[in-house]
Coordinates of C-alpha atoms in Angstrom, one line a residue:
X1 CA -33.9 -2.4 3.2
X2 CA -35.2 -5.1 0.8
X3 CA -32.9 -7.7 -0.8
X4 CA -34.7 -7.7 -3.6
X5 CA -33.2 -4.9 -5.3
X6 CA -30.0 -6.1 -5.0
X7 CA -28.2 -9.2 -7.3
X8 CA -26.9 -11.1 -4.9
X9 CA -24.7 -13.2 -7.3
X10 CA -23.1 -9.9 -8.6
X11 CA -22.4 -8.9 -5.1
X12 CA -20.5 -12.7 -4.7
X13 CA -19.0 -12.0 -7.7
X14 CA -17.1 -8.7 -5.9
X15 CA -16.8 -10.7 -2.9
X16 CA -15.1 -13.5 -4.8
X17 CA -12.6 -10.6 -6.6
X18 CA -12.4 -9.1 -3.1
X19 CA -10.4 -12.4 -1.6
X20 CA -7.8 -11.7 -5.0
X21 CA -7.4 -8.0 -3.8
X22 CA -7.4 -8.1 -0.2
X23 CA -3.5 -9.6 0.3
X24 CA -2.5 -7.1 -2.3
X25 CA -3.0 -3.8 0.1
X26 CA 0.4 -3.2 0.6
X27 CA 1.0 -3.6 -2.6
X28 CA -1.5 -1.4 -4.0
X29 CA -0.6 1.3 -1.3
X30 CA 2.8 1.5 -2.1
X31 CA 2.6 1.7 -5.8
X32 CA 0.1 4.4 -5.7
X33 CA -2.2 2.1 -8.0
X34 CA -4.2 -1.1 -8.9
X35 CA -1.7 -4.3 -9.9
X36 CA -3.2 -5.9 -12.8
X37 CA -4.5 -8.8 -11.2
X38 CA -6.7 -7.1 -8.9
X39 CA -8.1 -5.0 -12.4
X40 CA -8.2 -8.3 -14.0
X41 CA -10.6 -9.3 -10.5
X42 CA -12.9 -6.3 -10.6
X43 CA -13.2 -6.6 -14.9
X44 CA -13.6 -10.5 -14.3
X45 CA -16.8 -9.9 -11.8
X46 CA -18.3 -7.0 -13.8
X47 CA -18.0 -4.7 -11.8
X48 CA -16.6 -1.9 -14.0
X49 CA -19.6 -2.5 -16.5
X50 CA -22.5 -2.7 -13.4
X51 CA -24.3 0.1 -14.8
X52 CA -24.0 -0.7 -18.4
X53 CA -26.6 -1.5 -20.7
X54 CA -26.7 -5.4 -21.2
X55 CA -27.0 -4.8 -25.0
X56 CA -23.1 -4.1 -24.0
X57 CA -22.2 -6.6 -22.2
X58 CA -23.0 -4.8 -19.1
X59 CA -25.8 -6.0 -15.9
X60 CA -27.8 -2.9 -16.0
X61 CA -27.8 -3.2 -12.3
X62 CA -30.0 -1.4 -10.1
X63 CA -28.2 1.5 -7.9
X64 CA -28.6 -0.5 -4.8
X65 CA -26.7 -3.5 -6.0
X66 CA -24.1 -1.3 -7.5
X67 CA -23.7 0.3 -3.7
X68 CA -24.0 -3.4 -2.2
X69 CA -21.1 -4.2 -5.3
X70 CA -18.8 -1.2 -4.5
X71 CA -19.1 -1.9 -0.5
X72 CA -17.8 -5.3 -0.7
X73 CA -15.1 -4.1 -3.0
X74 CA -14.4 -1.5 -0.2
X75 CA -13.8 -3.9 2.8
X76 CA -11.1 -5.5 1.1
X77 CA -9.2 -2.3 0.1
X78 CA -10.3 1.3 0.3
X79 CA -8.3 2.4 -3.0
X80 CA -10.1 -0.8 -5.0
X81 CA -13.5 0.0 -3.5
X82 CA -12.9 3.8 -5.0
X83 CA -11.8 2.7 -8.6
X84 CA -14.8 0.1 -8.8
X85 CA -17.1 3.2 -7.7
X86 CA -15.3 5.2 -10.7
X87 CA -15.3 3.0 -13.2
X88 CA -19.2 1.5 -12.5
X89 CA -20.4 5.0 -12.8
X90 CA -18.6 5.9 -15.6
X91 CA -20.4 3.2 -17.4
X92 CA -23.6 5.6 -17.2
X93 CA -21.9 7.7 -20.2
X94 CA -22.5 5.0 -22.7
X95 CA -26.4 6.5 -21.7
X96 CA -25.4 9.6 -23.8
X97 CA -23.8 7.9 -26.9
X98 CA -25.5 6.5 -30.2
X99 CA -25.5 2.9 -30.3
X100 CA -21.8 2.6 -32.4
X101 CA -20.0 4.5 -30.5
X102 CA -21.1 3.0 -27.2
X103 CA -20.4 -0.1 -28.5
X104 CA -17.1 0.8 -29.5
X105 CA -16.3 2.0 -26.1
X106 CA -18.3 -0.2 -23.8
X107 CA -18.4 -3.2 -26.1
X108 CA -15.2 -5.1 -25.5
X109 CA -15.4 -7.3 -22.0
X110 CA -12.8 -5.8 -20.1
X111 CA -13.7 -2.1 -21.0
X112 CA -13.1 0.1 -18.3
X113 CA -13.8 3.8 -18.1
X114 CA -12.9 6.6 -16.1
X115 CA -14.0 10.3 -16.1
X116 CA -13.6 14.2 -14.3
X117 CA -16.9 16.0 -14.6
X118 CA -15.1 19.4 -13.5
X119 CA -15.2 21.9 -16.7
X120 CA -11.4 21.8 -16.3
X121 CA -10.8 22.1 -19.7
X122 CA -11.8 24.5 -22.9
X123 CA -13.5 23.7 -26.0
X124 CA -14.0 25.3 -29.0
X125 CA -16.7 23.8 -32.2
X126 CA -15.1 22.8 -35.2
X127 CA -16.8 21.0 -38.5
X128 CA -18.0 17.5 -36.8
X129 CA -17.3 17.8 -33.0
X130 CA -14.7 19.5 -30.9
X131 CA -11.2 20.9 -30.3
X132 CA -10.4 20.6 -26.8
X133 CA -7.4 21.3 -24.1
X134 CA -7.0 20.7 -20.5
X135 CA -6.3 19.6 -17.5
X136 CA -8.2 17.2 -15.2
X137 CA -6.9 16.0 -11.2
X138 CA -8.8 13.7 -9.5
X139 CA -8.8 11.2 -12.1
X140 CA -9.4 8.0 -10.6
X141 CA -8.5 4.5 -12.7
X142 CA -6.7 6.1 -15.3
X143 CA -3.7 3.9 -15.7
X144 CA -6.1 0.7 -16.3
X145 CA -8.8 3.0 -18.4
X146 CA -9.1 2.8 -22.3
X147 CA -11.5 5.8 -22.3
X148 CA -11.0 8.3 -20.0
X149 CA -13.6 11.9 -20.2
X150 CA -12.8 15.4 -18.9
X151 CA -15.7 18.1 -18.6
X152 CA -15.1 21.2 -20.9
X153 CA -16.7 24.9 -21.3
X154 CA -16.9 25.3 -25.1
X155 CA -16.4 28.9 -26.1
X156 CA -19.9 30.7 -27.3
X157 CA -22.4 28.0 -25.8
X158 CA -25.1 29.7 -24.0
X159 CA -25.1 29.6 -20.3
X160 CA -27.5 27.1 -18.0
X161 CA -30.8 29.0 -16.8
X162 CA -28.4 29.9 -13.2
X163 CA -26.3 31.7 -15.2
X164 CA -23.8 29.1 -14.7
X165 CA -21.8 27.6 -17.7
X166 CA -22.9 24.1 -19.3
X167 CA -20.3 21.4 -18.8
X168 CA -19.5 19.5 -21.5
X169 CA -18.2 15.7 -21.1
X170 CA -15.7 14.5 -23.2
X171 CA -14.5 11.3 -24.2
X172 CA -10.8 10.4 -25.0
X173 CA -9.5 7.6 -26.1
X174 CA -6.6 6.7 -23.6
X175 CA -3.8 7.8 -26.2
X176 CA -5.2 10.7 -26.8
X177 CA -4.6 12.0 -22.9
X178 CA -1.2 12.2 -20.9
X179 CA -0.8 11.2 -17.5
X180 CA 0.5 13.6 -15.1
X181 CA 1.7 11.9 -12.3
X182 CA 0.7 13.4 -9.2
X183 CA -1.2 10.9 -6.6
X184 CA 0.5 11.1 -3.5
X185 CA -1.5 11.7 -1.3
X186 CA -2.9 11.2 2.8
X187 CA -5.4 8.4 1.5
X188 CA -7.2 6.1 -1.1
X189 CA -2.9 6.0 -1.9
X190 CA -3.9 3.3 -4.6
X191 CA -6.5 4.7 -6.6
X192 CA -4.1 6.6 -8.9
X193 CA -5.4 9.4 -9.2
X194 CA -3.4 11.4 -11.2
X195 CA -4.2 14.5 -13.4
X196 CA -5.0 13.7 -17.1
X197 CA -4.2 16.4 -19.9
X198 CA -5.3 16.8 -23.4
X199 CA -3.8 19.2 -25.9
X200 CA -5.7 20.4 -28.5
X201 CA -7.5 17.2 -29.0
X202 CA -10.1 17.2 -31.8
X203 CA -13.3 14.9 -30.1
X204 CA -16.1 14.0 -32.4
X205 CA -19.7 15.6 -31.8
X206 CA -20.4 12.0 -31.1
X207 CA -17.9 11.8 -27.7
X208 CA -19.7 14.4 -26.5
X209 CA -22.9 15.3 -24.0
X210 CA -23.8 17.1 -21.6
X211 CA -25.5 15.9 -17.9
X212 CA -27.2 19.3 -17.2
X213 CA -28.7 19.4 -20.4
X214 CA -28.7 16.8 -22.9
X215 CA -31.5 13.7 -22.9
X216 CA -30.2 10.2 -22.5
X217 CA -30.0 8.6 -26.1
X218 CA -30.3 4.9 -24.6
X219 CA -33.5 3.9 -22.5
X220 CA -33.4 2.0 -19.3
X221 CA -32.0 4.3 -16.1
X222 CA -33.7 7.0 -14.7
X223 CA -32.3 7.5 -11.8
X224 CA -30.6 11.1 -10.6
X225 CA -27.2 10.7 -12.2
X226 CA -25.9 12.9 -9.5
X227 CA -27.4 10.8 -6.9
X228 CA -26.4 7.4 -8.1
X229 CA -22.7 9.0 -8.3
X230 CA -22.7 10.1 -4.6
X231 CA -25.1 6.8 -3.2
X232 CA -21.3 4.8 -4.6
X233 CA -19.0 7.3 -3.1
X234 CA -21.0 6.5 0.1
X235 CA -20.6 3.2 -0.2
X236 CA -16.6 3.4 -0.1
X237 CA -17.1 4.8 3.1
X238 CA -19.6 2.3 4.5
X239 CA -17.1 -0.3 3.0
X240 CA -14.0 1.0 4.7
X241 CA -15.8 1.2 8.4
X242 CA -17.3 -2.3 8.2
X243 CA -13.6 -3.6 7.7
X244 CA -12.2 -1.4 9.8
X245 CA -15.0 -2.2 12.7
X246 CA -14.1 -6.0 11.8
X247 CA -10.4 -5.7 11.9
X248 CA -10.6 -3.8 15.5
X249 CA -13.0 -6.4 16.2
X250 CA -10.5 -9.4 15.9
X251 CA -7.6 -7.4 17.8
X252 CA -9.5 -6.5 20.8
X253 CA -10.1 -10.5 21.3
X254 CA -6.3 -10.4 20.9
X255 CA -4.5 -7.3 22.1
X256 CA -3.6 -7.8 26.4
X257 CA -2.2 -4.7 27.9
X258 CA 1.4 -5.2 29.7
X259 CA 0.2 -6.5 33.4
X260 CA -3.3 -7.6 32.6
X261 CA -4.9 -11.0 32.1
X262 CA -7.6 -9.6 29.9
X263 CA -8.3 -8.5 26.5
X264 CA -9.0 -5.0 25.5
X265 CA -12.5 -6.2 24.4
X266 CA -13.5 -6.5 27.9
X267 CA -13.4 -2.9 28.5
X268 CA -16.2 -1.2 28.8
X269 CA -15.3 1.8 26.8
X270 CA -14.0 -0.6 24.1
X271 CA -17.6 -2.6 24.4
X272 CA -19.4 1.0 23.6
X273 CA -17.4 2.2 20.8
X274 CA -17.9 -1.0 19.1
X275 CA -21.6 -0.7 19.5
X276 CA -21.4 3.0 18.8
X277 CA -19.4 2.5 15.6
X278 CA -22.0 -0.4 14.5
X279 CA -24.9 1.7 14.6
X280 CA -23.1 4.5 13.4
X281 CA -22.7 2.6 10.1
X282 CA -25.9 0.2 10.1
X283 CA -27.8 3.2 10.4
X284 CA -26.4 4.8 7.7
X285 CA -26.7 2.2 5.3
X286 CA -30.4 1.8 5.7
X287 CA -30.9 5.4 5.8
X288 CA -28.9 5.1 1.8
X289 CA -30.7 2.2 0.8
X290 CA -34.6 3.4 2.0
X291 CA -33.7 6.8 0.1
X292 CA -32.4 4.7 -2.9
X293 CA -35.9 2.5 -2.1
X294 CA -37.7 5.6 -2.6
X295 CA -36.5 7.1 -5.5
X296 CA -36.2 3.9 -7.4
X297 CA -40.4 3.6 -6.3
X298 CA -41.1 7.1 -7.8
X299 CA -39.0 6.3 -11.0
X300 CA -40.8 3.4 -11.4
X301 CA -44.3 5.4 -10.7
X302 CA -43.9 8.6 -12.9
X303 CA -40.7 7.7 -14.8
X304 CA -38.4 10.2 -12.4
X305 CA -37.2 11.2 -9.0
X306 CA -38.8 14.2 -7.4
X307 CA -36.8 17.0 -6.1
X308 CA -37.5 16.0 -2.9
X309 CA -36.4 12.2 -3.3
X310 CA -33.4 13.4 -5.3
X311 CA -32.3 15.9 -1.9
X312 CA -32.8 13.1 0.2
X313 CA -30.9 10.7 -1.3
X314 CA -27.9 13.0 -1.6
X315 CA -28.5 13.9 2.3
X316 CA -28.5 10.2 3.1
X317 CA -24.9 9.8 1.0
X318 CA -23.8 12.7 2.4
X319 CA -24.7 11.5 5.9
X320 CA -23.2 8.2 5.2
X321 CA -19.9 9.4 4.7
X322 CA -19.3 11.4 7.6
X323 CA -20.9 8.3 10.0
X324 CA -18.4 6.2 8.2
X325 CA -15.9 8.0 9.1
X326 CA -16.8 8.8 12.5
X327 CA -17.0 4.7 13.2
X328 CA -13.4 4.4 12.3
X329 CA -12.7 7.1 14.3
X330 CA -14.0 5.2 17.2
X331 CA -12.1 2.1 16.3
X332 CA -8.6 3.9 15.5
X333 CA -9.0 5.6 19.1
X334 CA -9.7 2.6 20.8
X335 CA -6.7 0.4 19.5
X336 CA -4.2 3.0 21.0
X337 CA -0.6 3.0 19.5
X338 CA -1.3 -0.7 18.3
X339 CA -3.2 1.4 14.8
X340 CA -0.2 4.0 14.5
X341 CA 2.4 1.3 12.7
X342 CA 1.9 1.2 9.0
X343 CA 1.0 -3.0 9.0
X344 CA -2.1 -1.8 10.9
X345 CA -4.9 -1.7 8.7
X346 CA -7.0 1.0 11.2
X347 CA -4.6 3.6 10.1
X348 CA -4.9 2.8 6.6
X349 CA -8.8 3.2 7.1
X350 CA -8.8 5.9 9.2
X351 CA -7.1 7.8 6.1
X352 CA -9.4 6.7 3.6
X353 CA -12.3 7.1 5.4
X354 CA -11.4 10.3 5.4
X355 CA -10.5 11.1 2.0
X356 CA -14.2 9.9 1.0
X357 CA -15.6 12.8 3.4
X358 CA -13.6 15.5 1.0
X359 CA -15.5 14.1 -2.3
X360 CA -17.7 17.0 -3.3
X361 CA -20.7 14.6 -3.9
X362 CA -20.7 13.8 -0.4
X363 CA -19.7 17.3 1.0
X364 CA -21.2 19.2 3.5
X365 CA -23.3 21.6 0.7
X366 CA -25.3 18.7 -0.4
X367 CA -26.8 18.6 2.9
X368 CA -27.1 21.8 3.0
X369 CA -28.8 21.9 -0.3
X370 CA -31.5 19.2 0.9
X371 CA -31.9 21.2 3.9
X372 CA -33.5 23.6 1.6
X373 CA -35.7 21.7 -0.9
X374 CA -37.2 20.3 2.8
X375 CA -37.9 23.6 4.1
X376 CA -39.8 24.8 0.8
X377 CA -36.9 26.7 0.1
X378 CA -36.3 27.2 -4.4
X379 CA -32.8 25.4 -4.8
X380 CA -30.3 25.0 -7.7
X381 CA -31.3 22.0 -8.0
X382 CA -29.2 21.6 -11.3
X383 CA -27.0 19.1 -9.9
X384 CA -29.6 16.6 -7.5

């Protein structure tokens, strides 16, 4: 992987916010939710505006930074790592708004931004935009977000060329949603990610777009939105096994069985899972960031990804994940009953580790879908 795609000085910037969030864990795991000062750390070092346009006030940061930025976030606290991943690829809506309103939303410095993709909810056109209902789980960052979108069918729109329905994305400001709380969950405890619900919400044509079918009305990112969204769920999990490989790492120096005069690090079994576990998750990150090389090369060639860049980069995030969590496996199994008590951190890994593995941008059907565009098979390739 070259370094020269990625900012180093906004990846110290999420290091430096990391140090502020890192002694809050408990914290953030017990109230289901980000404090504000580790919001206030994540707003402070950009990271919720990564992928903004810097016409906003944004670093229109390349992908690979932004999966650099979300990792370090990640080490220090699964939950944080997921909300910075949220909220950085949120930003890329402000891609599908005129100029005022994306300065409205993405103008102030702290703005923050959170969004569902799943058509959970139902549309219908009025005179100037949109009146819309739903409901929306899975919506990360949306106590600390002051515009938060839900993806809609609108009654009478014409289906996509699959036959399936076109999703409609729209944008809320934050009182015009309710939060339902319902975040408690195995893992990622702290992201709150509760349900949001809009009733009969009129949204102006101009908080509105579609991904599947609608052109980007600002210039400057071309890579697969899809792609980019499931490269930073990837890197939660690459995050959350490099801490949890580094917090085995300092107990097995420590951690003497009853009746022995050695560590646990001297065992050989112990001594391979470590090794194991680090190429596990080396591997996987380059295998992320030579896919991310690649697609960023042909964007920069012919001004997009081609289907086959696009299936490997979603094969590499996918693949990612599931060595992720497979490293912490290793390193939960290997620090016996020490990982069971809550004030271990393994445990707290192991369950977000494996929470990332469920995100459907990382599930088992986008391999499977990049299985086929490399045999020559025709794909849906609607959402690579």
């Amino acid at each position: 992987m070259s370094a020269a795609n990625i900012d180093e000085e906004l990846v110290g910037r999420a290091r430096t916010a990391g140090g502020v969030i890192a002694p809050l864990t408990a914290t953030i795991e017990r109230e289901r939710r980000l404090p504000p000062e580790a919001v206030a750390a994540l707003a402070s070092a950009g990271v919720f505006k990564l992928l903004v346009p810097r016409a906003y006030g944004g670093s229109a940061a390349s992908v690979a930074t932004t999966a650099a930025v979300i990792e370090e976030v990640a080490r220090a606290d699964g939950s944080a790592g997921w909300c910075a991943m949220i909220s950085a690829t949120s930003g890329l809506m402000c891609l599908y708004l005129d100029d005022a309103t994306a300065r409205e939303v993405y103008g102030p410095a702290e703005a923050a931004t959170c969004g569902v993709f799943a058509p959970m909810g139902r549309a219908s056109r009025e005179d100037g935009g949109f009146r819309v209902s739903g409901r929306w789980p899975f919506a990360s960052g949306c106590e600390y977000s002051g515009w938060r979108m839900g993806g809609a069918i609108v009654a009478g729109d014409p289906p996509l060329q699959s036959g399936a329905p076109d999703v409609r994305s729209m944008l809320f400001r934050a009182d015009e949603t309710t939060i339902v709380d319902t975040w408690d969950v195995v893992g990622m405890r702290g992201s709150g990610s509760h349900d949001l619900e809009a009733r009969e919400v009129f949204v102006p044509a101009a908080r509105s777009f579609s991904l599947l079918t609608d052109a980007p009305k600002q210039a400057g990112f071309a890579m697969p939105f899809f792609g980019t969204l499931a490269t930073g769920v990837a890197a939660v999990g690459i995050g959350v096994a490099r801490a949890a490989i580094e917090a085995f790492v300092g107990l097995a120096g420590k951690k003497q069985p009853p009746g022995s005069k050695r560590t646990i690090a001297h065992r050989e079994l112990v001594q391979l899972a470590v090794a194991q576990a680090e190429a596990k998750v080396g591997a996987a990150r380059a295998f992320l960031h030579e896919a991310l090389a690649a697609a960023e090369r042909e964007v920069a060639a012919d001004g997009e990804a081609s289907l086959r860049a696009r299936a490997r980069l979603r094969l590499a995030a996918s693949h990612a994940a599931s060595e992720s969590a497979a490293a912490v496996d290793l390193m939960y199994a290997q620090a016996g009953a020490t990982a069971i008590y809550a004030r271990s951190p393994l445990q707290r890994q192991l369950r977000d580790a494996h929470v990332v593995t469920q995100h459907v941008m990382v599930a088992p059907t986008a391999a499977q879908l990049a299985g086929r565009v490399l045999l020559g098979l025709e794909p849906d390739a609607t959402m690579l």
